[in-house]
C-alpha positions as a Python dict, from the first residue, in 0.01 Angstrom:
ca = {
    (1, 'M'): (0, 0, 0),
    (2, 'A'): (-355, -65, -135),
    (3, 'P'): (-554, -345, 36),
    (4, 'S'): (-545, -509, -283),
    (5, 'A'): (-193, -562, -291),
    (6, 'T'): (50, -790, -109),
    (7, 'R'): (419, -825, -82),
    (8, 'G'): (529, -1152, -242),
    (9, 'S'): (627, -1295, 96),
    (10, 'Q'): (288, -1231, 200),
    (11, 'A'): (145, -1446, -72),
    (12, 'G'): (317, -1758, 78),
    (13, 'L'): (622, -1734, -98),
    (14, 'T'): (828, -1866, 172),
    (15, 'R'): (1130, -1999, -27),
    (16, 'S'): (1243, -1635, -77),
    (17, 'E'): (1303, -1562, 263),
    (18, 'S'): (1606, -1778, 326),
    (19, 'R'): (1761, -1635, 4),
    (20, 'C'): (2087, -1426, 38),
    (21, 'C'): (1986, -1056, 87),
    (22, 'P'): (2007, -861, -266),
    (23, 'G'): (2241, -631, -119),
    (24, 'T'): (2504, -856, 3),
    (25, 'S'): (2773, -995, -232),
    (26, 'A'): (2790, -1376, -324),
    (27, 'S'): (3035, -1578, -251),
    (28, 'S'): (3182, -1856, -499),
    (29, 'S'): (3514, -2033, -594),
    (30, 'T'): (3721, -1841, -815),
    (31, 'S'): (3918, -2125, -909),
    (32, 'S'): (3608, -2313, -1037),
    (33, 'T'): (3477, -2279, -1411),
    (34, 'R'): (3139, -2203, -1453),
    (35, 'S'): (3024, -2534, -1574),
    (36, 'E'): (3212, -2694, -1282),
    (37, 'R'): (3044, -2507, -1008),
    (38, 'A'): (2689, -2517, -1159),
    (39, 'V'): (2687, -2898, -1263),
    (40, 'S'): (2879, -3047, -954),
    (41, 'A'): (2641, -2842, -729),
    (42, 'H'): (2330, -2953, -947),
    (43, 'E'): (2337, -3257, -1099),
    (44, 'N'): (2203, -3241, -1447),
    (45, 'E'): (1895, -3538, -1486),
    (46, 'F'): (1824, -3441, -1818),
    (47, 'P'): (1996, -3682, -2102),
    (48, 'E'): (2156, -3468, -2393),
    (49, 'N'): (2051, -3704, -2660),
    (50, 'R'): (1717, -3530, -2829),
    (51, 'E'): (1487, -3818, -2813),
    (52, 'A'): (1598, -3947, -2480),
    (53, 'N'): (1556, -3568, -2337),
    (54, 'R'): (1195, -3575, -2475),
    (55, 'A'): (1124, -3914, -2310),
    (56, 'H'): (1244, -3773, -1984),
    (57, 'L'): (1039, -3483, -2012),
    (58, 'L'): (703, -3662, -2120),
    (59, 'A'): (786, -3920, -1823),
    (60, 'A'): (791, -3623, -1590),
    (61, 'V'): (456, -3515, -1726),
    (62, 'D'): (319, -3873, -1681),
    (63, 'S'): (462, -3868, -1293),
    (64, 'V'): (221, -3545, -1187),
    (65, 'A'): (-76, -3589, -1411),
    (66, 'D'): (-286, -3722, -1137),
    (67, 'A'): (-150, -3439, -909),
    (68, 'L'): (-223, -3167, -1201),
    (69, 'T'): (-594, -3301, -1246),
    (70, 'A'): (-684, -3307, -883),
    (71, 'G'): (-541, -2948, -853),
    (72, 'R'): (-728, -2808, -1162),
    (73, 'D'): (-1063, -2681, -1013),
    (74, 'E'): (-915, -2527, -723),
    (75, 'S'): (-675, -2325, -924),
    (76, 'E'): (-966, -2200, -1118),
    (77, 'K'): (-1142, -2083, -781),
    (78, 'L'): (-813, -1926, -635),
    (79, 'R'): (-714, -1760, -957),
    (80, 'R'): (-378, -1887, -932),
    (81, 'L'): (-219, -2245, -942),
    (82, 'S'): (-331, -2456, -640),
    (83, 'P'): (-47, -2529, -381),
    (84, 'S'): (-81, -2917, -497),
    (85, 'S'): (-21, -2807, -871),
    (86, 'V'): (283, -2593, -792),
    (87, 'E'): (452, -2856, -563),
    (88, 'A'): (401, -3093, -853),
    (89, 'L'): (548, -2857, -1107),
    (90, 'R'): (864, -2806, -885),
    (91, 'S'): (876, -3173, -798),
    (92, 'S'): (887, -3289, -1180),
    (93, 'G'): (1136, -3034, -1301),
    (94, 'L'): (934, -2920, -1600),
    (95, 'F'): (1013, -2562, -1538),
    (96, 'K'): (1394, -2649, -1614),
    (97, 'M'): (1281, -2723, -1969),
    (98, 'K'): (1424, -2423, -2135),
    (99, 'S'): (1733, -2353, -1898),
    (100, 'P'): (2075, -2418, -1993),
    (101, 'R'): (2259, -2755, -1921),
    (102, 'E'): (2537, -2581, -1737),
    (103, 'V'): (2287, -2498, -1469),
    (104, 'G'): (2099, -2836, -1457),
    (105, 'G'): (1848, -2750, -1729),
    (106, 'A'): (1679, -2956, -2022),
    (107, 'E'): (1793, -2699, -2279),
    (108, 'A'): (1506, -2891, -2482),
    (109, 'H'): (1482, -2861, -2854),
    (110, 'P'): (1176, -2633, -2933),
    (111, 'V'): (970, -2912, -3107),
    (112, 'T'): (1037, -3115, -2769),
    (113, 'Q'): (894, -2834, -2591),
    (114, 'M'): (579, -2836, -2823),
    (115, 'D'): (506, -3193, -2717),
    (116, 'V'): (581, -3131, -2342),
    (117, 'I'): (338, -2822, -2360),
    (118, 'E'): (42, -3031, -2531),
    (119, 'A'): (102, -3301, -2292),
    (120, 'V'): (45, -3064, -1983),
    (121, 'T'): (-206, -2871, -2162),
    (122, 'M'): (-408, -3185, -2229),
    (123, 'I'): (-422, -3227, -1830),
    (124, 'D'): (-468, -2859, -1692),
    (125, 'P'): (-430, -2545, -1940),
    (126, 'A'): (-355, -2329, -1663),
    (127, 'A'): (-63, -2533, -1521),
    (128, 'A'): (82, -2567, -1880),
    (129, 'W'): (75, -2203, -1940),
    (130, 'C'): (253, -2127, -1608),
    (131, 'M'): (487, -2411, -1683),
    (132, 'F'): (603, -2270, -2001),
    (133, 'I'): (614, -1893, -1905),
    (134, 'T'): (820, -1994, -1604),
    (135, 'S'): (1067, -2202, -1797),
    (136, 'A'): (1127, -1936, -2056),
    (137, 'V'): (1186, -1666, -1801),
    (138, 'T'): (1397, -1892, -1595),
    (139, 'G'): (1597, -2002, -1888),
    (140, 'G'): (1660, -1673, -2013),
    (141, 'V'): (1803, -1512, -1685),
    (142, 'F'): (2026, -1846, -1632),
    (143, 'A'): (2162, -1779, -1986),
    (144, 'S'): (2264, -1448, -1901),
    (145, 'L'): (2365, -1414, -1523),
    (146, 'S'): (2721, -1382, -1396),
    (147, 'D'): (2876, -1706, -1272),
    (148, 'E'): (2860, -1565, -916),
    (149, 'S'): (2496, -1484, -933),
    (150, 'V'): (2408, -1807, -1077),
    (151, 'D'): (2557, -1972, -770),
    (152, 'E'): (2377, -1751, -558),
    (153, 'V'): (2012, -1789, -712),
    (154, 'L'): (2069, -2185, -727),
    (155, 'A'): (2153, -2196, -346),
    (156, 'D'): (1806, -2265, -232),
    (157, 'G'): (1757, -2484, -522),
    (158, 'F'): (1607, -2468, -870),
    (159, 'P'): (1389, -2128, -857),
    (160, 'F'): (1052, -2052, -1047),
    (161, 'M'): (1091, -1734, -1200),
    (162, 'A'): (824, -1483, -1323),
    (163, 'G'): (866, -1192, -1557),
    (164, 'S'): (759, -991, -1847),
    (165, 'L'): (882, -922, -2212),
    (166, 'R'): (772, -602, -2230),
    (167, 'A'): (980, -291, -2078),
    (168, 'G'): (836, -66, -1833),
    (169, 'G'): (947, 131, -1526),
    (170, 'R'): (1240, 319, -1465),
    (171, 'A'): (1575, 226, -1323),
    (172, 'R'): (1763, 481, -1165),
    (173, 'R'): (2162, 427, -1158),
    (174, 'I'): (2313, 465, -813),
    (175, 'E'): (2645, 343, -692),
    (176, 'G'): (2647, -35, -679),
    (177, 'G'): (2330, -119, -890),
    (178, 'Y'): (1984, 59, -939),
    (179, 'R'): (1672, 186, -799),
    (180, 'V'): (1406, 37, -987),
    (181, 'S'): (1034, 137, -985),
    (182, 'G'): (756, 16, -1212),
    (183, 'R'): (431, -199, -1268),
    (184, 'W'): (397, -450, -1503),
    (185, 'A'): (75, -670, -1612),
    (186, 'W'): (28, -1026, -1705),
    (187, 'G'): (249, -1179, -1436),
    (188, 'S'): (172, -1549, -1493),
    (189, 'G'): (279, -1756, -1211),
    (190, 'V'): (416, -1473, -1008),
    (191, 'E'): (244, -1545, -696),
    (192, 'H'): (431, -1897, -656),
    (193, 'S'): (755, -1761, -807),
    (194, 'D'): (1091, -1713, -611),
    (195, 'W'): (1234, -1445, -845),
    (196, 'V'): (1075, -1192, -1089),
    (197, 'A'): (1271, -1055, -1382),
    (198, 'V'): (1160, -731, -1568),
    (199, 'P'): (1283, -544, -1867),
    (200, 'V'): (1316, -181, -1729),
    (201, 'F'): (1390, 152, -1905),
    (202, 'S'): (1740, 274, -1722),
    (203, 'D'): (1946, 579, -1734),
    (204, 'G'): (2253, 363, -1843),
    (205, 'P'): (2199, 104, -2107),
    (206, 'P'): (1862, 159, -2268),
    (207, 'V'): (1695, -148, -2117),
    (208, 'I'): (1828, -378, -1832),
    (209, 'R'): (1660, -694, -1712),
    (210, 'A'): (1609, -661, -1314),
    (211, 'L'): (1625, -981, -1140),
    (212, 'V'): (1440, -928, -778),
    (213, 'P'): (1340, -1168, -523),
    (214, 'T'): (973, -1205, -508),
    (215, 'S'): (949, -1100, -160),
    (216, 'E'): (1033, -743, -281),
    (217, 'V'): (756, -735, -520),
    (218, 'I'): (414, -582, -469),
    (219, 'L'): (138, -835, -610),
    (220, 'H'): (-206, -678, -686),
    (221, 'D'): (-504, -875, -695),
    (222, 'N'): (-650, -792, -1012),
    (223, 'W'): (-650, -1129, -1200),
    (224, 'H'): (-1033, -1149, -1296),
    (225, 'T'): (-1068, -1265, -1610),
    (226, 'L'): (-1290, -1438, -1876),
    (227, 'G'): (-1016, -1729, -1905),
    (228, 'M'): (-699, -1877, -1811),
    (229, 'R'): (-820, -1817, -1457),
    (230, 'G'): (-595, -2040, -1288),
    (231, 'T'): (-270, -1886, -1393),
    (232, 'G'): (-281, -1605, -1143),
    (233, 'S'): (-162, -1343, -1429),
    (234, 'C'): (-184, -1058, -1191),
    (235, 'D'): (-5, -702, -1206),
    (236, 'Y'): (314, -660, -1002),
    (237, 'E'): (501, -385, -886),
    (238, 'L'): (848, -264, -779),
    (239, 'D'): (846, 37, -536),
    (240, 'D'): (1205, 180, -528),
    (241, 'V'): (1375, -141, -504),
    (242, 'F'): (1750, -193, -504),
    (243, 'V'): (1890, -428, -779),
    (244, 'P'): (2266, -474, -736),
    (245, 'D'): (2467, -462, -1053),
    (246, 'R'): (2521, -844, -1060),
    (247, 'F'): (2105, -868, -1077),
    (248, 'A'): (2100, -603, -1338),
    (249, 'I'): (2144, -840, -1668),
    (250, 'D'): (2262, -680, -1989),
    (251, 'A'): (2405, -401, -1809),
    (252, 'P'): (2795, -317, -1887),
    (253, 'G'): (2999, -607, -1745),
    (254, 'G'): (2706, -862, -1738),
    (255, 'G'): (2780, -1236, -1752),
    (256, 'P'): (2859, -1407, -2070),
    (257, 'P'): (2587, -1622, -2232),
    (258, 'R'): (2551, -1996, -2156),
    (259, 'G'): (2398, -2270, -2357),
    (260, 'G'): (2355, -2389, -2707),
    (261, 'A'): (2164, -2314, -3001),
    (262, 'L'): (1844, -2268, -2804),
    (263, 'M'): (1998, -1972, -2608),
    (264, 'R'): (2124, -1801, -2920),
    (265, 'L'): (1782, -1786, -3055),
    (266, 'G'): (1659, -1446, -2900),
    (267, 'L'): (1339, -1283, -2905),
    (268, 'P'): (1106, -1391, -3040),
    (269, 'A'): (1234, -1703, -3150),
    (270, 'Y'): (1295, -1825, -2814),
    (271, 'V'): (951, -1822, -2728),
    (272, 'V'): (766, -1882, -3057),
    (273, 'N'): (680, -2233, -3013),
    (274, 'E'): (499, -2195, -2695),
    (275, 'H'): (160, -2021, -2799),
    (276, 'G'): (111, -2183, -3142),
    (277, 'S'): (157, -2554, -2953),
    (278, 'F'): (-53, -2443, -2667),
    (279, 'A'): (-350, -2314, -2907),
    (280, 'Y'): (-365, -2659, -3079),
    (281, 'A'): (-340, -2860, -2794),
    (282, 'L'): (-645, -2642, -2659),
    (283, 'G'): (-809, -2769, -3002),
    (284, 'R'): (-736, -3133, -2919),
    (285, 'L'): (-836, -3091, -2592),
    (286, 'A'): (-1179, -2965, -2717),
    (287, 'L'): (-1191, -3243, -2950),
    (288, 'Q'): (-1118, -3511, -2684),
    (289, 'T'): (-1406, -3374, -2466),
    (290, 'M'): (-1655, -3355, -2731),
    (291, 'T'): (-1604, -3718, -2847),
    (292, 'E'): (-1610, -3857, -2502),
    (293, 'T'): (-1946, -3761, -2466),
    (294, 'A'): (-2074, -3792, -2822),
    (295, 'I'): (-2239, -4130, -2769),
    (296, 'E'): (-2463, -4010, -2454),
    (297, 'K'): (-2544, -3673, -2526),
    (298, 'K'): (-2845, -3626, -2722),
    (299, 'R'): (-3036, -3310, -2848),
    (300, 'G'): (-3403, -3249, -2899),
    (301, 'Y'): (-3719, -3187, -2752),
    (302, 'L'): (-3835, -3556, -2800),
    (303, 'G'): (-3540, -3724, -2704),
    (304, 'G'): (-3334, -3680, -3028),
    (305, 'V'): (-3053, -3857, -3152),
    (306, 'S'): (-2675, -3873, -3029),
    (307, 'L'): (-2425, -3625, -3159),
    (308, 'A'): (-2207, -3909, -3235),
    (309, 'D'): (-2499, -3989, -3506),
    (310, 'R'): (-2524, -3665, -3654),
    (311, 'Q'): (-2323, -3614, -3976),
    (312, 'V'): (-2241, -3256, -3957),
    (313, 'F'): (-2090, -3337, -3604),
    (314, 'Q'): (-1887, -3623, -3747),
    (315, 'R'): (-1751, -3392, -4022),
    (316, 'T'): (-1651, -3129, -3770),
    (317, 'I'): (-1473, -3393, -3550),
    (318, 'G'): (-1296, -3550, -3851),
    (319, 'Q'): (-1197, -3216, -4013),
    (320, 'G'): (-1108, -3042, -3674),
    (321, 'T'): (-874, -3350, -3626),
    (322, 'I'): (-712, -3310, -3958),
    (323, 'R'): (-678, -2910, -3892),
    (324, 'M'): (-505, -2978, -3544),
    (325, 'N'): (-285, -3239, -3691),
    (326, 'A'): (-162, -2997, -3967),
    (327, 'C'): (-117, -2722, -3716),
    (328, 'A'): (128, -2930, -3537),
    (329, 'L'): (311, -3050, -3832),
    (330, 'A'): (342, -2685, -3982),
    (331, 'M'): (468, -2545, -3629),
    (332, 'A'): (716, -2835, -3606),
    (333, 'E'): (837, -2811, -3946),
    (334, 'S'): (894, -2419, -3923),
    (335, 'L'): (1076, -2469, -3578),
    (336, 'E'): (1297, -2740, -3703),
    (337, 'R'): (1435, -2501, -3999),
    (338, 'M'): (1452, -2210, -3778),
    (339, 'F'): (1632, -2383, -3495),
    (340, 'D'): (1898, -2528, -3765),
    (341, 'S'): (1972, -2211, -3861),
    (342, 'A'): (2106, -2109, -3526),
    (343, 'A'): (2362, -2384, -3559),
    (344, 'D'): (2639, -2128, -3563),
    (345, 'G'): (2473, -1813, -3473),
    (346, 'P'): (2170, -1598, -3481),
    (347, 'P'): (1852, -1767, -3667),
    (348, 'D'): (1748, -1677, -3976),
    (349, 'P'): (1513, -1386, -3957),
    (350, 'A'): (1285, -1471, -4207),
    (351, 'L'): (1255, -1839, -4058),
    (352, 'V'): (1181, -1663, -3727),
    (353, 'T'): (859, -1496, -3886),
    (354, 'E'): (760, -1788, -4082),
    (355, 'A'): (728, -1968, -3712),
    (356, 'Q'): (575, -1691, -3575),
    (357, 'A'): (327, -1670, -3869),
    (358, 'A'): (265, -2035, -3782),
    (359, 'A'): (190, -1980, -3428),
    (360, 'V'): (-55, -1717, -3534),
    (361, 'W'): (-229, -1970, -3740),
    (362, 'C'): (-267, -2258, -3514),
    (363, 'T'): (-392, -2008, -3267),
    (364, 'D'): (-677, -1877, -3531),
    (365, 'E'): (-744, -2246, -3641),
    (366, 'A'): (-784, -2367, -3269),
    (367, 'T'): (-1027, -2068, -3179),
    (368, 'D'): (-1233, -2153, -3478),
    (369, 'L'): (-1257, -2520, -3386),
    (370, 'V'): (-1340, -2470, -3034),
    (371, 'S'): (-1601, -2234, -3145),
    (372, 'D'): (-1742, -2494, -3378),
    (373, 'L'): (-1742, -2762, -3123),
    (374, 'F'): (-1891, -2541, -2838),
    (375, 'R'): (-2217, -2511, -3059),
    (376, 'F'): (-2277, -2881, -3020),
    (377, 'T'): (-2271, -2870, -2640),
    (378, 'G'): (-2615, -2750, -2574),
    (379, 'G'): (-2753, -2578, -2246),
    (380, 'S'): (-2519, -2752, -2018),
    (381, 'A'): (-2223, -2527, -2176),
    (382, 'V'): (-2362, -2214, -2003),
    (383, 'M'): (-2289, -2377, -1648),
    (384, 'N'): (-1943, -2256, -1529),
    (385, 'D'): (-1839, -2634, -1457),
    (386, 'S'): (-1883, -2689, -1811),
    (387, 'E'): (-1548, -2829, -1962),
    (388, 'M'): (-1640, -2707, -2298),
    (389, 'Q'): (-1708, -2348, -2155),
    (390, 'R'): (-1368, -2344, -1989),
    (391, 'I'): (-1179, -2441, -2311),
    (392, 'L'): (-1371, -2137, -2501),
    (393, 'R'): (-1280, -1910, -2252),
    (394, 'D'): (-930, -2022, -2239),
    (395, 'I'): (-879, -2000, -2617),
    (396, 'Y'): (-1026, -1668, -2631),
    (397, 'T'): (-830, -1532, -2356),
    (398, 'V'): (-506, -1656, -2542),
    (399, 'Q'): (-579, -1560, -2885),
    (400, 'S'): (-567, -1212, -2769),
    (401, 'H'): (-199, -1233, -2654),
    (402, 'L'): (66, -991, -2839),
    (403, 'M'): (252, -1303, -2947),
    (404, 'V'): (17, -1411, -3176),
    (405, 'S'): (-132, -1111, -3298),
    (406, 'A'): (-225, -1111, -3690),
    (407, 'V'): (11, -834, -3768),
    (408, 'V'): (275, -1112, -3820),
    (409, 'Y'): (90, -1240, -4120),
    (410, 'E'): (152, -909, -4262),
    (411, 'Q'): (526, -908, -4153),
    (412, 'Y'): (552, -1260, -4325),
    (413, 'G'): (395, -1131, -4648),
    (414, 'Q'): (628, -836, -4641),
    (415, 'I'): (926, -1098, -4659),
    (416, 'L'): (756, -1304, -4925),
    (417, 'L'): (742, -963, -5123),
    (418, 'G'): (1111, -887, -5073),
    (419, 'M'): (1019, -587, -4832),
    (420, 'T'): (1173, -658, -4500),
    (421, 'E'): (1403, -957, -4358),
    (422, 'G'): (1185, -1008, -4074),
    (423, 'G'): (1225, -1144, -3745),
    (424, 'A'): (1067, -858, -3527),
    (425, 'L'): (856, -882, -3234),
    (426, 'P'): (483, -812, -3319),
}
């Protein structure tokens, strides 16, 4: 193993050490139904009513705001979330946001998720990113695992899960499961995860999702980046790891899906709300940062005038606020219609692509706004402790993500021209 690589358990991931060995059988009561086992063992704290659910999640954000604020700079230096930030997210339950209610999750409406993502982003963008990535991976896994596997995974409490959407590596079929090897990039939150779920090319089904304890994962210390430094999105590797059939999701005999319309969305609809809301939240964070200092900040060799007194700055603030409001409204409106279309089955592919295009537009608008605002910061912005520099680095990092690729505009245009039905990944 290379000096820059560690096993997950060596990275301080002690929760996984007490978990059942992946090669052993899970025990469960055959007389219990799925929901009886999950909910009785893990009471659901989240209201079913949409507005009450939203209020509960936003209250959870408020409850850990101070802890996330305190850990923000440490996360940036560590290049992963600080221990205090991880503990705050665990205690808040925010990473349950996308999980089915049957396993104790919030199963929140996509627009509710937008509000939660924005609220955490305004406190600590890195924590917000890890929160919604973890939430998405965990929810997707719990929607598909067999009943027995759910009981086993929940035995030590509700877990953090990291993972990827991009298939890689190879799963070799053997008796009782698979031998999996491969390396994946962009492992946001993997260093504080309990489990890792990755799509793997197999010699059985074309692709399976392999669920593996993080203690079995090799972590590569290569997250040296322009922005989003606190997310710890390093590479991670599986080296001939045994994955039993019960943890090979989407393989023949896999468990039935759980959850309602949220779990029927599929990809990319299931995650399309995340990137757009994160981007316009960064735009709003930039607006807040600049307005808080606009009165005191002056530029000019002879003292100059305050930023607040400059008409060009006033215009940028006013117009920028409307732009971010428009982004939020466009994203929410497209998500409402997309989600409603999944009431009785898969979502309308055209509405999925429309929501994707809205997310790309949110990212484009936020990137432009942050760039405009950064020009007003002056020499202080070249210092690494500059808040505006950090926001600029973060937005330029996330705008490169495949989920907000400009190719989505082309796909949406093809739908409007009657050339395709839409709904594909970029």
